[in-house]
Each structure stands twice: as C-alpha cells, then as structure tokens.
C-alpha cells in the first residue's frame, strides 16, 4: 500500500463569491467574540452586496454583527450579549433594539451555545438549567421565541429545566488563522462558540489569514476545527478580521475601533463610516489602504512570543 | 466482495469503513473511480491516508495522514447523527430479510449465548448514515428469519416502519455476501437479489440462506473484479495478505 | 472595592472575573493570600497569567500564559454549569434586595429603554457558580426595589425560592459597592449590611439606596486597603491607571 | 503588572496512591479504546490492591477493562462495545457476560458518550436518536437500565426520541502523552470519549508518559484536554499503556497482546497471566522487566514521522 495523495477539490474562492452563498433571509452564525476574530471583511462584503433580512446569531457579538445591523441587513438577532470590549457597546445593535427595528431573541450565552450544540449533534433540542427564574426566560417564552424555548421536567429526576430548540444556521462564517484549500481550518487561541456553530451549520465559509498546504494541516490535525468536507468556501484574505484582532497574527486596531465607536454613536455618523469604509472601497484591499495601508497595518503585527 | 463494495461508493462521499473488507473496498474506490472519498474513523479521525494496514480503528497506522483528530462525539455525533455521512459499511453476525442486523451475540449449539465484542458505533451508523452497506458471510445461520439480537435496525418490519419510527438515516442499501449482492425493494423494503457471484448456483444460494429467496430466472451475475482491481488489492492495498486470502 | 473583592477570594478557587475591578481584585488576591486562584474566561481560557492589562475577555493580553484554550461550552457549560466554579464576579446595572440583578437594560428619564450589550454569560454564572459577588455603583437608581430586567437571578423572592426552583448555584454571597459591603441573611436571603466604607455616613448610605436598609448601630467600618494592597494595585497591577483612578 | 508565577500545588503521586483514590463500588470511566491508550498499568495496580465491585464505563473498551473484569473487580459494565482489534475479542468480558457474572448495560457507543456529555454539561439527561427500534433499547429499558433510559417525545417537533440519563463517573482515568504536575494533560491523536468522560467526572487521574513543566503546556494550550484544576492525581510512568499503544510514544506490543489473548481464552490461562504479570511483579518496573525489559520495549518506540 503506497500513499494515496488524491487530487482533492479546492474550495478556494473570492470574498464576493463566498458572500454570495449567504441569501437574503438566511440564518447566519457569525464567529467573532467582542473585539476578537470577527470576520469583518465578510460583513463589509455582505453590506456591499446589499444583503437584507438576515437572522444573526452568536454567543457574544462584536463588530461584524454591529456593522450588519447598522447597515440594515438584519431583521432578527439570536444572542447572549455583545460589546466592543473597552472601546464601547455594540451601539448599532442597541439602537436598533431600542427602536424596535429588530427582533431580539435574547438568551444567556450558554443557551445560544446549547442551541448550536443540539444542531451540531443532530438532536431537536437540549435541556439546560440556565435562565430559570429570569426575565430572559419569560421574554423568550412569551414573546420572541415561544416556538423555541419551553420549560419542562427531567423525566428521571423531575427537576425543573429549560428546553431550547436546535439552531441550524444556514451559513456559519469563521475567521481563522490557517486553512488549506479543502477547508481544513485551524484556530489558535480560544474558540468560544465556533466549534458548535460550524458543526451545526448547513454551509460553512472560512476566511483565512494564511493559506497552507494540507501537509501543514496534517502536522497537527488536533487543531483542525472541523473536517474540510464540511466546509463550502475558503477565502484567503490578509487582515480579514481588521479592526478586530487575530491571535498570533495581528492585534486589534485601537485607533480604528475608537473611530468606529465615535461614528456609530449616531445614525448619521454610521452612514459616513459605511460610505467611507464599506461602500466606497472597491474591494478589501482598497479598504486596507483607507485604514492606513501596509505602513499602519504593520504596526499591528503580533509579537511571536506574546501572540498579540 | 471488495470490488463489489468499491463499486457502491461514489466520489466525494463521507464513509465509515471498518477493518478488513470495507476498508479495502473504500481504498480500492479511492484508487479507481472515487479519489475524493473521505474516510471516517469512530475513534475521532477524519480523512486518513494510510501507508500500511494496521490492526483496527485504534491502530495509529489507520490515523496516518489525517487532516482532523477529534473525538468520538465529533465523528459519530456531530457528523453521523448530524446527518452528513453518506455511507456506512457494517459487518454483521446476522442479517434478516429487512436488513436489520446483529453485531452483539449469537446462540451456541447448546443454546447458550456466544457474546461478541458489541456493536460499538454500529447502531449509531445504522440509525443515522444516509445509507449502509451490510457485509455478511453467506451462511444459513447468518442470513436468518429472526435475529438473536437486533443491534442495528434496517427497515424493521418493512414498508415505512423505519421512517414512521423516526430513524433519521436512509437504512441499508446493499447486503454484500461471498455469494451474492442484494438490494431492497423501494416500497416493501424486503431484501431483493441483485446479482449472484460467478460460480454460485441458484440451489447453493437458497440452501445457504435462512429465509426464502426470490431468485429471478436469468438473475445477473456479479461482474468479477477487473484485472486492475485484483492487481491493486494484491500488490498495493494488502500486499501482505492480512485481510485477503483468496480474493 | 478592589481590596474588599480580593478578601472574598480563598486560595485555590476557580473564579470568573470580568474586566476592571473584579479582575484587579482577583489579581490582588493572587499576589497576597490566594496565590493558586484559577481564573476563568468565558471565551474559552483557563488560568491565564497576564503581563499587561487588555481591553476585555476577548483581548489576547488576557489569554497570555494560559494552560488551557477551549471553548465557551468548555468553560461555561463543562465547568460552570457542571458545578465546579467557586466564585463569579458580576457587574450589575441594578441589584435588588434579594441579589437579583440586571445587566441588560435600564429606563431612560423619558421612559424609553436604554439597552446595554446584554449579560452574555452573566445569567449562566449567576445560575451555576457556587457563589457570586455582585459589583454595583452605589446609587439610588442602581440598588432598587424592582429591577427593570431580572437578567441574573439571586434569591428571587427570598427564603428558599431559589432552591425550590432548582437553580443549582449558591446564589450571591456579597454585594460590593463604593459605599458598603453587603451579605445575605442565611434564612430570608434578604440583603444584609456587613460594613460601611470609611467616610460614608449612615444617612448618605440610605439616601443612595433604593430600598430600606437596616443599618445596625455600630455597624463595622470596612477595613481600608493596606499600604501593600495599594502599592500592588498602583505600581504593579494597573500602573497605567486603566481601571483605577482614585483607589 | 509583572508576571504572576504562583507556586502552584503539585498533584504528582505514585501509581499506588492514585489507584487508592478508586474505592470498591466506585463508578470508574476508563480511557482506552480497543488497543490504544489504555491505562493498563493502572488496571494492574487496582487488581494488586484487590479492588471489587466496580462499575466500568467506556464507549469502546479494551485491555484495561478486560483485565479488570477477568480479575473479578467489576460488577457492572456501561459500554457500547470492545475489542483488542485484530488480536481478538475482549474474552474476559464476554465470558463474564455469558456466565451472567456481570450486569452489562449495553448501549450504542454514542449513547454512552451522550451520558458522559450530560454529566459534563451539568444537565440531568440528553435526548438521542440512536437505538430507536433496536434490541439495545428494549433491554436497557426493560432490564439493565430502566432508571437510566426512557423513550420520549420532542416537546417542539413531537418526534420520537430516546432519553439517556447523565453519567458522572466517580473517577475517570486518562492515559496521556504529556502532562504537568498541576494536572494539565495533553493528548496527541484522536481522543474518543476522553473529553466528556473526564469533564463529567468527580475525580480525574492522569497517567502520563512525559512529565513536563507548565511552560511547555503553555506553548499550546489548545491541546490541553481539561484544565489542571479538575485533575486530582498525576502519575508519571513510562510505558503505562503497555501492551496497548501510545500514539507518538510507542506502538502496541503485538507479541504480548497475542500472549494475553492466548491466556485469556480460559479462566485458568487468565489466572496464570494475572499471576505472572499482575500479582507477582512488585511494581510497574518489575512488570516491564518481565515483558522484556528495555531491550524489548525499545523496539516499540514510535517513529517520529509516522507516530507509531
């Protein structure tokens, strides 16, 4: 038996083609966590393509979600919280919430993660003990998610439980450090809800900083976050998470995040931001020029020991 | 059986294939018409590209060249029960006429139980894979009217019983033996003879089967393995004849 | 508040501590009486040993020196809901007299909703940690009779309401404000004043509290931070005063 | 802020002391899978210490379990299957089963894993779709596990489900390649049910081939299988998995496995094996001498590229 090096099919595609996988009204799981590892370039492309009526989900949302809500691309959120860490709150989301422009299914973050987990495991629901006795539960049951959240009893112990229905995203997007063209993606650092969100999804899009050969993946298959055959598109894009951080590759861009938070404070300011950094740039590389180009981006490069 | 198994695999499919004939069948498919088959191993391995045969799923020889190392839950829960596994090969001690099968225990001649190791993930694969291919030695006490233990449901009592119960996977698509290839009727889900291996007579086939067979006159003969298939298995896939004595 | 928080931590405990005061309190405990505290970060990080402060749980500065990188499910599901987290610090927008608290939204003066980012894992920690320590600015509109949103249950209506409902965690053990330290009565689970910070009068305390306080005569004063505690925070833990203005 | 290198508490202990953590009648989850990464040295020590009436669990059992059952230390099994791969069946377990000497809760392996998963997540049960329509389910419900397995309906979709109760092992034992003395353990290769079995357990014992400093663990915290503070004992032992394999350290010992399978064919043969390799050796090192000593063990060392 000699080595079988099958010529396997590449899933490498452009950012625009990958974004076109997401349709209006789709349920999209985003993979960022506050200021870390957001697929912000992907959100910008969805906005450029005019995507509408999305349902967005995540345990802790960040800039990729805030931008999509600010641009009016979202009709429903499934989330536990969100922030831009110390730079400020997710202002577009909070404003849309306050104005009733989105339906917000607001859970404990673990409950969102449990919905993904059920989806990933191929079971219709999960029992959970979070949210008992809270207004989170009351609102979900009575208002935003009556067909998704119920109270029940354990059939063995009779203890009181919350039951949450499986969430199967139409698409999950993951920003990663390293992937091959078959879709084998590796994440360094903590992975928050990425594992279950990706394993639950119908389709998975991977945005990767480094494109590597499958032989590099095979050196440490323990780091592969889901098997390549579950991935539908791989986009090779430098600084795709900017201005959020990509552990071991680059730090978050404090200046740009401050700029964003300043602009996003008002709807008018956000429109200016969207024009300058999302709608006007022809593509991701023109965006990178506008935020300071290589000279500025080089200052964000991670120290190899610290990882940031 | 290896060549017949190989022909049931389509390119790009995700496949569970245990030790022995299933594994050689998949390896043969990869070398011929289905180079992009993705092999799954319940231990938590995806897409290995082995360079020598080992002793089982737990042997690191069968993990070599993998692009994913995870857990049993990842592979059997988050791929198989999740519904994205195309084909599962299952070796069986007994198979009945609706593809229900036993990988747990049989009766000894004295009526006592003879226990085997247990099905492991066999029931999970039978429950969830889009299709399964059953491998069984063709003997009267193995193709049976009634199982000693229904470890892995096929079509239960036939008809739409499987779907009504809510088993997510598609159920068995083929039964491969050393004498014949079987499929299942689309409606009744009763086992259906598809071809008889060269050199096996109708009488021999029925005599070796524990339930009544409908053997159509002019039943096709299973195409023998091609010279290239024989060469691949003998010279490349199993040169030490660990799993294949006579082909 | 940092020193008071620090004193609530025992050596060897597993602790959730978010950005700002909780984190500094835990770091101070690690430098003084509790060197083996294990810090948990919902992002999926266990036991970091940071060398500079970052902007939040998602900042890789807060992952430095960790011995475990996993997932939210690992940390909040398989440690916290599993029942092995000793202490969770929770920042709150509002706290009521039974330690129920709000990290979701408040009312604006015009009656409209002012939405914050949402509790994230706060409800999970409040539900499952063996004890929680609530951090709140001491204002009349923050220590309230009735919450705008009960994001994270404390003792619900008091008494054994929490246990009866089946919430696994122990509920809040302390409320730390910039004016006082509170505990909870063992039976009624009503909030109970433990000490008043130096320089705060009884009248000032009640005036800043939205529910009636029982202020015992001769209520102890909170011990001020020691010189060493002040030095550690100012010179080592937060030398750039990112989180501590006046101590 | 300068680096906080707390002097943390060591969990390093001897094999004998670690085995003493397991009490008679305990529920013990074993971490091997057929011929791979069994904590066989730990089983031998439990037998030397005369442990009785254990309940053993695992998705796919191997030699560590077969030996314990053969020695009469086990009263109940919770399992999906087991084998010694091509070397043979788990003969002691099968014989005890046939003779009715143990109660066998016999599941699909995923169902065992789901019981661990529920335990790890702190929820009382999990729904699963495996085992429907099988004799596995009938026997569990009607005979071996009536208080642990039930059928039910999804409260959202009404689909038919199996509900399995959480399994919280008193002790889980893991054989690993690398750990520090705090209990941070790293596993190379696939991990089968190890993650959930360990995260569910009340106490965890780690048997490690290599003892490393925490700084080595910190180079790749992604590989740590569960946080050190969840581990109760760390035993540093060379060839602790022998005669099963330890990926990237040593191969399985084909000769010794054949010897074991030959002996275990009969009760008398097994007794001979137990005397020679378990009861008579003073300790693990005398066992290693009896199986061939360093000269033989050196032949099993893994090739650094192949990993076996």
PDB file of C-alpha atoms in Angstrom, chain A residues 35 63 84 87 243-245 252-262, chain C residues 55:
ATOM      1  CA  UNK A  35     -13.122  42.580  19.571  1.00  0.00           C
ATOM      2  CA  UNK A  63     -18.168  44.498  15.313  1.00  0.00           C
ATOM      3  CA  UNK A  84     -16.507  46.120  21.570  1.00  0.00           C
ATOM      4  CA  UNK A  87     -13.952  50.655  23.278  1.00  0.00           C
ATOM      5  CA  UNK A 243     -10.087  46.142  13.037  1.00  0.00           C
ATOM      6  CA  UNK A 244     -10.611  43.205  15.410  1.00  0.00           C
ATOM      7  CA  UNK A 245      -7.695  41.027  16.439  1.00  0.00           C
ATOM      8  CA  UNK A 252      -6.925  44.802  17.232  1.00  0.00           C
ATOM      9  CA  UNK A 253      -6.654  48.309  15.782  1.00  0.00           C
ATOM     10  CA  UNK A 254      -7.353  50.557  18.754  1.00  0.00           C
ATOM     11  CA  UNK A 255      -7.396  53.752  16.662  1.00  0.00           C
ATOM     12  CA  UNK A 256      -9.819  52.414  14.129  1.00  0.00           C
ATOM     13  CA  UNK A 257     -12.105  50.929  16.789  1.00  0.00           C
ATOM     14  CA  UNK A 258     -12.235  54.307  18.528  1.00  0.00           C
ATOM     15  CA  UNK A 259     -13.051  55.912  15.210  1.00  0.00           C
ATOM     16  CA  UNK A 260     -15.829  53.373  14.608  1.00  0.00           C
ATOM     17  CA  UNK A 261     -17.296  53.780  18.077  1.00  0.00           C
ATOM     18  CA  UNK A 262     -17.270  57.553  17.628  1.00  0.00           C
TER      19      UNK A 262
ATOM     20  CA  UNK C  55      -9.402  45.766  26.871  1.00  0.00           C
TER      21      UNK C  55
END
